[in-house]
XYZ file of C-alpha atoms in Angstrom:
598
model
C 23.023 -14.700 -2.538
C 20.061 -14.149 0.009
C 19.330 -10.668 -1.783
C 19.070 -12.606 -5.268
C 17.063 -15.662 -3.934
C 15.078 -12.948 -2.279
C 14.017 -11.097 -5.000
C 13.512 -14.662 -7.252
C 11.072 -15.765 -4.713
C 9.156 -11.843 -5.161
C 8.997 -12.149 -9.068
C 7.923 -15.652 -8.786
C 5.236 -14.784 -6.761
C 4.222 -12.397 -8.285
C 3.872 -14.450 -11.454
C 1.230 -17.033 -9.413
C -1.024 -14.486 -7.942
C -0.976 -12.216 -11.705
C -1.523 -15.911 -12.802
C -4.676 -16.849 -10.807
C -6.027 -13.684 -12.841
C -5.574 -14.318 -15.810
C -6.497 -17.976 -17.411
C -5.292 -20.184 -14.714
C -2.963 -23.093 -17.073
C -4.395 -26.143 -15.412
C -7.827 -25.349 -17.219
C -7.299 -28.178 -20.295
C -11.300 -28.146 -21.304
C -12.574 -25.852 -23.912
C -15.497 -24.727 -21.279
C -15.182 -22.110 -18.028
C -16.715 -22.555 -14.989
C -17.431 -19.865 -12.480
C -15.932 -22.184 -9.986
C -12.556 -22.733 -12.001
C -12.378 -19.028 -11.573
C -12.929 -19.389 -7.320
C -10.717 -23.492 -7.229
C -7.927 -22.010 -9.042
C -5.864 -20.978 -6.367
C -2.583 -22.507 -7.965
C -0.805 -23.959 -4.800
C -2.573 -26.123 -1.644
C -2.340 -24.679 1.619
C 0.200 -27.155 3.004
C 2.825 -25.312 0.040
C 1.774 -22.076 1.484
C 2.221 -22.680 5.199
C 5.268 -23.611 4.208
C 6.666 -21.044 2.200
C 5.518 -18.505 5.566
C 6.968 -20.684 8.204
C 10.239 -20.112 5.701
C 9.948 -16.875 4.728
C 9.165 -15.581 8.391
C 12.068 -17.482 10.096
C 14.827 -16.381 7.172
C 13.548 -12.335 8.226
C 14.943 -13.795 11.969
C 18.164 -14.560 10.764
C 20.476 -12.711 13.073
C 22.417 -12.711 9.843
C 20.627 -9.825 7.737
C 20.541 -6.841 6.907
C 18.091 -3.030 6.115
C 18.705 -4.159 2.448
C 17.574 -8.100 2.753
C 15.101 -7.430 5.124
C 12.792 -4.968 3.045
C 13.615 -7.592 0.282
C 11.868 -9.978 3.134
C 9.070 -7.678 4.171
C 8.096 -7.404 0.123
C 8.242 -10.673 -0.445
C 5.967 -11.254 2.325
C 3.333 -8.130 1.301
C 3.140 -10.573 -2.173
C 3.207 -14.076 0.026
C 0.092 -12.410 1.699
C -2.144 -10.665 -1.358
C -1.442 -14.369 -2.803
C -3.422 -15.826 0.142
C -6.300 -13.252 -0.245
C -9.388 -14.963 -1.736
C -10.817 -14.733 -5.200
C -13.507 -13.293 -4.620
C -14.527 -9.153 -5.219
C -15.836 -8.289 -1.260
C -18.520 -6.230 -2.973
C -19.557 -9.214 -4.818
C -23.126 -10.783 -2.456
C -22.093 -14.501 -1.319
C -26.826 -14.389 -3.040
C -24.763 -13.689 -6.613
C -22.444 -16.665 -5.869
C -25.045 -18.964 -5.112
C -27.106 -18.169 -8.065
C -23.994 -18.006 -10.655
C -22.906 -21.996 -9.363
C -26.279 -22.823 -8.431
C -25.991 -24.717 -11.506
C -23.445 -26.641 -12.274
C -23.675 -27.519 -8.475
C -27.313 -29.287 -8.985
C -25.109 -33.042 -9.635
C -22.281 -32.521 -6.532
C -23.478 -33.610 -3.174
C -19.891 -31.873 -1.571
C -21.082 -28.360 -3.403
C -17.921 -26.580 -4.691
C -18.838 -23.181 -3.106
C -19.014 -24.723 0.708
C -15.109 -26.138 0.003
C -14.001 -23.118 -1.752
C -15.184 -21.357 1.729
C -13.328 -23.965 4.367
C -10.180 -24.008 2.038
C -10.102 -20.235 2.400
C -10.946 -19.604 6.824
C -8.246 -23.180 6.952
C -5.560 -21.139 4.862
C -6.274 -17.945 6.662
C -6.149 -18.821 10.167
C -3.036 -21.310 9.623
C -1.565 -18.694 8.750
C -2.163 -15.774 11.544
C -1.387 -18.895 13.651
C 2.136 -18.770 11.943
C 2.941 -15.712 12.520
C 1.352 -14.628 15.955
C 3.585 -17.808 16.970
C 6.692 -16.466 15.582
C 4.827 -12.391 16.703
C 6.797 -11.111 19.881
C 10.512 -11.448 17.753
C 8.656 -10.527 14.293
C 6.750 -7.367 15.386
C 10.226 -6.004 17.610
C 12.143 -6.367 14.047
C 9.451 -4.780 12.255
C 8.743 -1.844 14.756
C 13.084 -1.109 15.108
C 12.550 -1.499 11.029
C 9.427 1.296 10.692
C 11.095 3.401 13.930
C 14.563 3.173 13.094
C 15.141 2.625 9.977
C 15.946 4.336 6.181
C 13.019 6.341 4.969
C 12.702 3.370 2.431
C 12.089 0.586 5.253
C 10.590 2.380 7.650
C 8.172 2.686 4.705
C 7.271 -0.917 3.651
C 7.731 -1.771 7.460
C 4.600 0.048 8.367
C 2.257 -1.462 5.124
C 3.792 -5.071 6.742
C 2.458 -3.632 9.936
C -0.736 -2.998 7.591
C -1.444 -6.559 6.194
C -0.598 -8.851 8.971
C -3.983 -6.817 10.771
C -5.801 -7.835 7.287
C -4.737 -11.058 8.809
C -5.765 -10.517 12.160
C -9.462 -12.145 14.048
C -8.481 -11.755 17.388
C -7.807 -7.943 17.472
C -3.995 -9.645 19.011
C -2.003 -7.392 16.838
C -3.847 -3.959 18.056
C -3.293 -5.203 20.992
C 0.690 -5.344 20.481
C 1.253 -1.571 17.975
C -1.062 -0.139 21.830
C 1.321 -2.130 24.756
C 4.346 -1.888 22.766
C 3.757 2.513 22.300
C 3.925 2.223 18.517
C 0.147 3.213 18.129
C 1.030 6.552 19.479
C 5.090 7.247 18.450
C 2.939 7.518 14.878
C 0.636 10.521 16.291
C 3.924 11.044 17.073
C 5.716 11.307 14.057
C 2.248 12.521 11.693
C 2.172 15.295 14.380
C 5.490 16.725 14.196
C 5.744 16.146 10.062
C 8.297 18.549 8.577
C 9.172 19.824 5.331
C 11.453 22.092 3.936
C 8.874 22.904 1.392
C 10.726 21.708 -1.343
C 10.482 18.479 -3.798
C 13.922 16.471 -3.367
C 13.893 12.576 -3.215
C 14.623 12.840 0.380
C 11.723 15.176 1.332
C 9.336 12.574 -0.794
C 10.170 9.637 0.972
C 9.168 11.728 4.016
C 6.364 12.246 2.723
C 5.841 8.206 1.521
C 6.440 7.762 5.498
C 4.074 9.906 6.313
C 0.416 7.904 3.811
C 2.203 5.022 5.344
C 1.380 5.749 8.470
C -2.399 7.184 7.734
C -2.661 4.133 5.913
C -1.533 2.286 8.920
C -4.263 3.864 11.467
C -6.452 4.032 9.076
C -6.878 0.079 8.825
C -6.683 -0.073 12.247
C -9.680 1.908 12.865
C -11.092 -0.037 9.909
C -10.418 -3.489 10.844
C -11.702 -2.695 13.625
C -14.063 -0.618 14.338
C -15.556 1.859 16.823
C -12.709 -0.485 18.760
C -9.554 0.561 17.264
C -10.980 3.990 16.455
C -11.814 4.196 20.133
C -7.928 3.419 20.719
C -6.710 6.128 17.820
C -9.093 8.263 19.867
C -8.341 8.045 22.802
C -4.092 8.811 22.183
C -4.729 12.910 20.960
C -5.786 11.211 16.643
C -7.685 13.784 16.347
C -5.266 16.495 17.691
C -2.567 14.982 15.941
C -3.455 15.005 12.133
C -5.027 18.339 12.687
C -1.219 19.570 13.949
C 0.195 17.648 10.428
C 1.941 20.643 8.816
C 1.668 18.463 5.692
C -1.977 20.041 4.946
C -0.270 22.537 3.996
C 2.634 21.287 1.796
C 2.115 22.586 -1.849
C -0.288 20.232 -3.967
C 1.306 19.312 -6.819
C 4.476 19.442 -7.622
C 7.555 16.482 -8.806
C 11.060 15.975 -7.587
C 13.873 16.313 -9.887
C 17.239 14.234 -9.422
C 20.123 12.116 -11.824
C 20.369 9.094 -12.002
C 24.124 7.943 -11.791
C 23.854 4.868 -13.585
C 23.113 6.262 -16.546
C 23.226 9.748 -15.702
C 19.960 11.404 -17.298
C 18.121 13.410 -14.687
C 14.883 11.983 -13.419
C 11.221 13.500 -12.510
C 7.807 12.434 -10.403
C 5.327 13.939 -10.406
C 3.864 14.581 -6.785
C 0.188 14.785 -5.651
C -0.532 15.982 -2.508
C -4.447 15.647 -2.781
C -3.055 11.588 -3.224
C -0.514 11.448 -1.193
C -2.035 13.504 2.025
C -5.297 15.245 1.939
C -7.024 12.607 0.942
C -6.140 9.960 3.494
C -6.231 11.961 5.988
C -9.863 12.447 5.549
C -10.198 8.880 4.865
C -9.183 8.785 9.025
C -10.785 11.401 9.721
C -14.530 10.143 8.669
C -13.562 6.768 9.887
C -12.916 7.930 13.401
C -17.119 9.589 13.252
C -17.729 5.978 13.792
C -17.749 7.071 17.227
C -20.258 9.103 16.341
C -23.640 7.715 18.968
C -26.375 9.900 16.910
C -28.400 8.589 19.238
C -26.765 11.745 21.625
C -27.237 14.550 19.117
C -29.191 16.788 23.040
C -25.358 15.266 24.770
C -23.943 18.440 23.287
C -20.702 17.249 26.162
C -20.356 14.636 23.240
C -16.415 14.918 22.795
C -15.381 13.076 19.646
C -18.110 15.713 18.131
C -16.248 18.863 19.600
C -12.819 18.074 18.360
C -13.829 17.347 14.412
C -15.663 20.251 14.990
C -12.385 21.186 16.288
C -10.800 19.681 13.268
C -12.774 21.289 10.542
C -12.557 24.902 11.697
C -8.712 24.730 12.407
C -9.432 22.935 8.453
C -11.800 25.196 7.332
C -10.340 26.703 3.951
C -9.640 23.011 2.787
C -13.249 21.892 3.569
C -14.733 24.856 1.782
C -12.537 24.852 -1.620
C -13.309 20.965 -1.943
C -16.790 22.712 -1.352
C -16.668 24.172 -3.829
C -15.215 21.853 -6.347
C -17.311 22.543 -10.037
C -19.234 18.623 -9.768
C -19.705 18.883 -13.238
C -16.063 17.757 -13.688
C -14.568 16.271 -10.860
C -12.572 13.912 -11.878
C -12.316 9.930 -9.296
C -10.512 11.394 -6.310
C -11.885 15.110 -6.391
C -15.845 12.928 -6.276
C -13.430 10.568 -3.324
C -12.908 14.208 -1.152
C -16.068 15.389 -1.851
C -17.958 12.187 -0.510
C -15.541 12.243 2.035
C -16.204 15.607 3.700
C -19.624 15.615 3.002
C -20.019 12.457 4.636
C -17.608 14.612 8.076
C -19.883 17.356 8.223
C -23.166 15.135 7.976
C -22.111 13.226 10.398
C -20.564 16.018 13.008
C -22.007 20.037 12.083
C -26.138 19.196 13.036
C -24.607 19.388 16.692
C -23.110 23.150 15.566
C -25.573 25.928 16.396
C -24.330 28.447 14.359
C -22.999 28.260 10.518
C -20.744 30.678 10.212
C -18.917 29.978 8.181
C -21.187 28.460 5.644
C -20.940 24.835 5.675
C -25.170 24.894 6.116
C -25.775 26.889 3.086
C -22.538 24.508 1.240
C -24.448 21.497 0.889
C -27.837 23.395 0.377
C -26.389 24.582 -2.986
C -24.882 21.101 -3.002
C -28.430 19.691 -3.294
C -30.381 22.084 -4.974
C -27.260 20.812 -8.315
C -27.416 17.236 -7.359
C -30.573 17.127 -6.922
C -31.858 19.001 -10.074
C -29.817 16.329 -12.308
C -30.065 12.313 -13.062
C -28.650 10.564 -10.125
C -26.263 9.175 -13.134
C -25.959 12.030 -15.194
C -21.355 12.205 -14.282
C -21.067 9.284 -16.738
C -21.338 11.934 -19.719
C -17.660 13.596 -18.360
C -15.595 13.633 -21.644
C -12.409 12.518 -19.442
C -14.650 9.000 -19.220
C -13.243 6.379 -20.910
C -13.832 2.611 -19.360
C -16.865 1.357 -18.680
C -15.393 1.239 -14.726
C -14.394 4.425 -14.566
C -18.829 5.189 -15.319
C -19.348 2.571 -13.074
C -17.312 4.573 -10.181
C -18.543 7.998 -11.173
C -22.081 6.389 -11.150
C -21.923 5.078 -7.546
C -20.682 8.049 -6.625
C -22.834 10.513 -7.004
C -25.067 8.358 -5.742
C -23.446 8.526 -2.569
C -23.243 11.756 -2.609
C -26.742 12.338 -3.089
C -27.614 9.633 -0.331
C -25.436 11.296 2.144
C -26.769 14.661 1.278
C -30.489 12.949 1.616
C -29.070 11.551 4.934
C -27.832 14.968 6.394
C -31.386 16.661 5.299
C -33.739 13.718 7.065
C -31.929 14.624 10.412
C -32.910 17.999 9.501
C -36.215 17.065 9.040
C -36.664 14.864 12.113
C -34.126 15.863 15.072
C -34.124 19.923 13.773
C -37.743 19.465 13.334
C -36.688 21.552 9.677
C -39.552 22.764 7.716
C -38.748 22.415 4.107
C -41.076 24.821 1.605
C -42.880 23.734 -1.651
C -41.192 25.787 -3.475
C -39.045 28.274 -4.581
C -41.453 31.645 -3.778
C -40.347 35.042 -5.411
C -36.743 35.688 -5.208
C -35.655 37.548 -2.797
C -33.333 40.435 -4.274
C -31.045 40.483 -0.526
C -30.678 36.063 -0.886
C -28.409 34.710 -3.659
C -30.659 30.644 -5.245
C -27.770 29.424 -3.630
C -28.462 30.011 -0.143
C -32.098 28.489 -0.125
C -33.515 24.881 1.405
C -33.790 22.556 -0.669
C -38.271 22.895 -1.623
C -39.723 19.550 -1.846
C -40.631 19.664 -5.580
C -36.729 19.290 -5.479
C -37.014 16.091 -3.593
C -39.691 15.143 -5.604
C -38.061 15.484 -9.068
C -35.111 13.109 -7.876
C -37.763 10.342 -6.811
C -38.846 10.447 -10.389
C -35.497 10.498 -11.679
C -34.690 7.229 -9.777
C -36.977 4.592 -11.040
C -35.348 5.151 -14.400
C -31.360 4.223 -12.434
C -32.478 1.410 -10.299
C -34.582 0.053 -13.580
C -31.433 0.712 -15.459
C -29.312 -0.575 -12.989
C -31.336 -4.021 -12.425
C -31.847 -5.050 -15.797
C -27.731 -4.528 -15.785
C -27.715 -7.315 -13.473
C -30.134 -9.584 -13.830
C -28.550 -9.455 -17.754
C -25.302 -9.819 -16.970
C -25.422 -13.094 -14.471
C -27.625 -14.323 -17.240
C -24.700 -14.108 -19.995
C -22.384 -15.216 -17.331
C -24.292 -18.197 -16.869
C -24.249 -18.536 -20.676
C -21.033 -17.296 -20.857
C -19.669 -20.888 -22.795
C -22.346 -20.556 -25.643
C -21.453 -17.347 -26.685
C -19.569 -17.361 -30.448
C -16.070 -14.954 -30.176
C -17.683 -12.107 -31.003
C -19.989 -12.190 -28.524
C -17.211 -12.102 -25.474
C -14.963 -9.711 -27.241
C -18.152 -7.402 -27.086
C -17.627 -8.318 -23.766
C -14.332 -7.581 -22.995
C -14.278 -4.438 -25.444
C -16.597 -2.982 -23.337
C -15.264 -3.828 -19.640
C -11.415 -4.119 -20.070
C -8.924 -1.240 -21.125
C -6.968 -1.823 -24.218
C -4.170 -4.071 -23.548
C -4.754 -5.932 -21.286
C -5.271 -9.274 -22.994
C -3.882 -9.562 -27.167
C -5.853 -10.131 -29.604
C -4.364 -13.802 -29.721
C -5.592 -15.324 -26.784
C -7.492 -18.600 -27.405
C -11.103 -18.848 -26.805
C -10.618 -20.263 -23.442
C -9.000 -17.115 -21.907
C -11.278 -15.270 -22.564
C -13.882 -16.150 -21.482
C -12.064 -15.645 -18.330
C -11.313 -12.491 -18.439
C -15.101 -11.572 -20.241
C -16.296 -14.248 -16.683
C -14.425 -11.815 -13.996
C -14.751 -8.468 -15.719
C -18.260 -9.480 -16.115
C -18.945 -10.583 -11.994
C -17.333 -7.490 -11.361
C -19.603 -5.535 -13.277
C -22.630 -7.583 -11.068
C -20.825 -6.487 -8.055
C -20.817 -2.508 -8.820
C -24.674 -3.131 -9.561
C -25.700 -4.127 -6.217
C -23.132 -1.232 -4.697
C -25.744 0.923 -7.424
C -28.668 -0.015 -6.300
C -28.214 -0.121 -2.537
C -27.763 3.041 -2.904
C -30.136 4.035 -4.912
C -32.765 2.620 -3.062
C -31.284 3.776 0.768
C -31.643 7.360 -1.652
C -34.895 6.809 -2.838
C -36.601 5.974 1.309
C -34.392 8.799 2.260
C -36.734 11.297 0.160
C -39.484 9.246 0.503
C -39.307 9.415 4.226
C -38.867 13.385 4.358
C -41.764 14.447 1.903
C -44.081 11.735 4.040
C -42.741 13.287 7.776
C -44.370 16.993 5.711
C -47.054 15.427 5.201
C -48.159 14.055 8.052
C -47.004 17.293 9.926
C -50.757 18.991 10.811
C -49.247 22.271 10.220
C -47.929 21.315 7.505
C -49.425 24.244 4.846
C -48.032 24.814 1.546
C -49.527 28.743 1.135
C -52.118 31.383 0.483
C -51.243 32.082 -2.660
C -52.901 30.341 -6.071
C -50.081 29.087 -7.157
C -48.513 26.716 -4.303
C -51.099 25.476 -4.500
C -50.519 24.187 -8.097
C -47.189 23.686 -6.777
C -48.811 20.797 -4.333
C -50.670 19.087 -6.980
C -47.714 18.922 -9.193
C -45.780 17.585 -7.200
C -48.361 15.487 -5.309
C -49.202 13.872 -9.415
C -44.964 13.723 -9.908
C -44.684 11.902 -6.971
C -47.811 8.862 -7.433
C -46.361 7.880 -10.929
C -42.998 8.274 -9.369
C -44.611 5.863 -6.386
C -46.493 3.747 -8.735
C -43.161 2.445 -10.432
C -41.298 1.298 -7.328
C -43.563 -0.028 -6.726
C -42.879 -2.835 -9.142
C -39.707 -3.380 -9.587
C -38.517 -6.704 -8.601
C -37.358 -8.701 -5.690
C -35.816 -11.445 -7.585
C -34.054 -9.068 -9.781
C -33.295 -6.821 -7.780
C -31.550 -9.690 -5.153
C -32.993 -7.153 -2.273
C -36.338 -7.468 0.490
C -38.034 -4.152 -0.491
C -41.341 -5.100 2.002
C -40.548 -2.279 3.688
C -39.302 -0.166 0.703
C -42.735 -0.333 -1.187
C -45.385 0.065 2.277
C -43.082 3.254 2.711
C -44.099 3.838 -1.050
C -47.610 3.394 -1.250
C -48.257 5.143 2.607
C -47.225 7.710 0.315
C -48.331 7.480 -2.616
C -51.897 7.139 -0.610
C -51.354 10.214 1.669
C -50.142 12.382 -1.937
C -53.681 10.886 -3.538
C -55.803 12.297 -0.564
C -53.613 16.208 -0.896
C -53.696 16.448 -4.472
C -57.646 15.973 -4.390
C -57.939 18.672 -1.560
């Protein structure tokens, strides 16, 4: 009976969770507002806390079994997800204030403040309830995560992950550390063995490994440098580097007979998604311990260990760097971003380039900087705008990482870039040449268009969100067809629900556009700084040959045109303070004018 009741609870909680992101049943008006979206927390705080308290008591009952606890853990995970803030973390508070201004003009007690206050109270009370029973609860969850079945271990690890998410006192970090559980996770990763087969048991072990890596990554993200330092001090890099899962077969499938229906089942297994990407995320996260101010400190232990990890897995890094950027899917682009992020963080400390990573990064710069930052949206495999937005953000983040690395080389290691490519040396391939100032000028010249488009998108979307109740059904349907994958909402749904879904999607796009604009502005800032450093260097020479002078004049003309457009960016439309940005653009424009008349 307990199993059945728990399963009913899981189903009910999932339904409650899903309904808050569809049209709330409590709305009777024909109109819908942003406040409606944010206030549809169907259950009051008191009811939520009562559910949590009773669920914890049920988990801690002596008359229990692992099978029952697995369902109870699933219910606990669903509950924690239900209680999470409905506001998208990528959507800045300033945007939410703008969206709710008109709705709160005559309200003495702004709803937005009330929502944030209620959410904070819910989160803190949830944490207090769990903390009160934390000793017994952690004993049980850690026991299941250590000695349970593979499926029991996996879900127990995800419960610990969820508990860390709501921890605002670093309580669970100290608890897991003092109980030796973190060290146990690292030992499991270090000692992971794969029989090379694709049996169900083998795949369950891979799922457990994935959950352990996810837990360590959560610790690094949630607790920042203090969490990363705890993991590093326990030998995280050595354990990750020794993990044999990195050498597993890349893709495959396992087959088993379904005893109930007497048929063969096949499940695809993707090592890239389950193992490689999570490990790279963890390695990249731990590089937050690398302090740029210690560039000349050759004994930096963190740098040495990351470099050793890269050396141990040179083939993996090289393989990812050689991926075809023009045809990369979302996961591949993430892995490329992670590899580039790791290398650009630590490889400047390496005196030699015996593995060719620097030349690989230079080759990537020459490829990406010669294209529009949003050029990846033409990929034929992309069908929905959400994927287009991801591609834009991924490409811009990659360009920003590469430009940051180049800026570091120029400012810290005195790298000098040529104005343009000289005559090709037959002994040197194009991929081994440094990027040029002309290439950076071309990139900078492409950024105003991307920024202007992102700015206009954001501005128009905010206007449509504020006027959502004035839009006709046809206009709402156009937004849904543009943003929402087919099948996610029925054509028979009423206009109220369709407006609600359209508003939710537009809010998400505004958040994505804010992220894209931030990356593009930072990218433009890096490029301007690199060129400015060269132009302000008294030893800067463009060469003695006539074509070198022509190249410089052409570069300056290109820069002046781009910088004038960057100076015209609107703070109101971008939502960013552009005073420092404009000052940098003005300084570079002034010196570019001087250079063009030299």
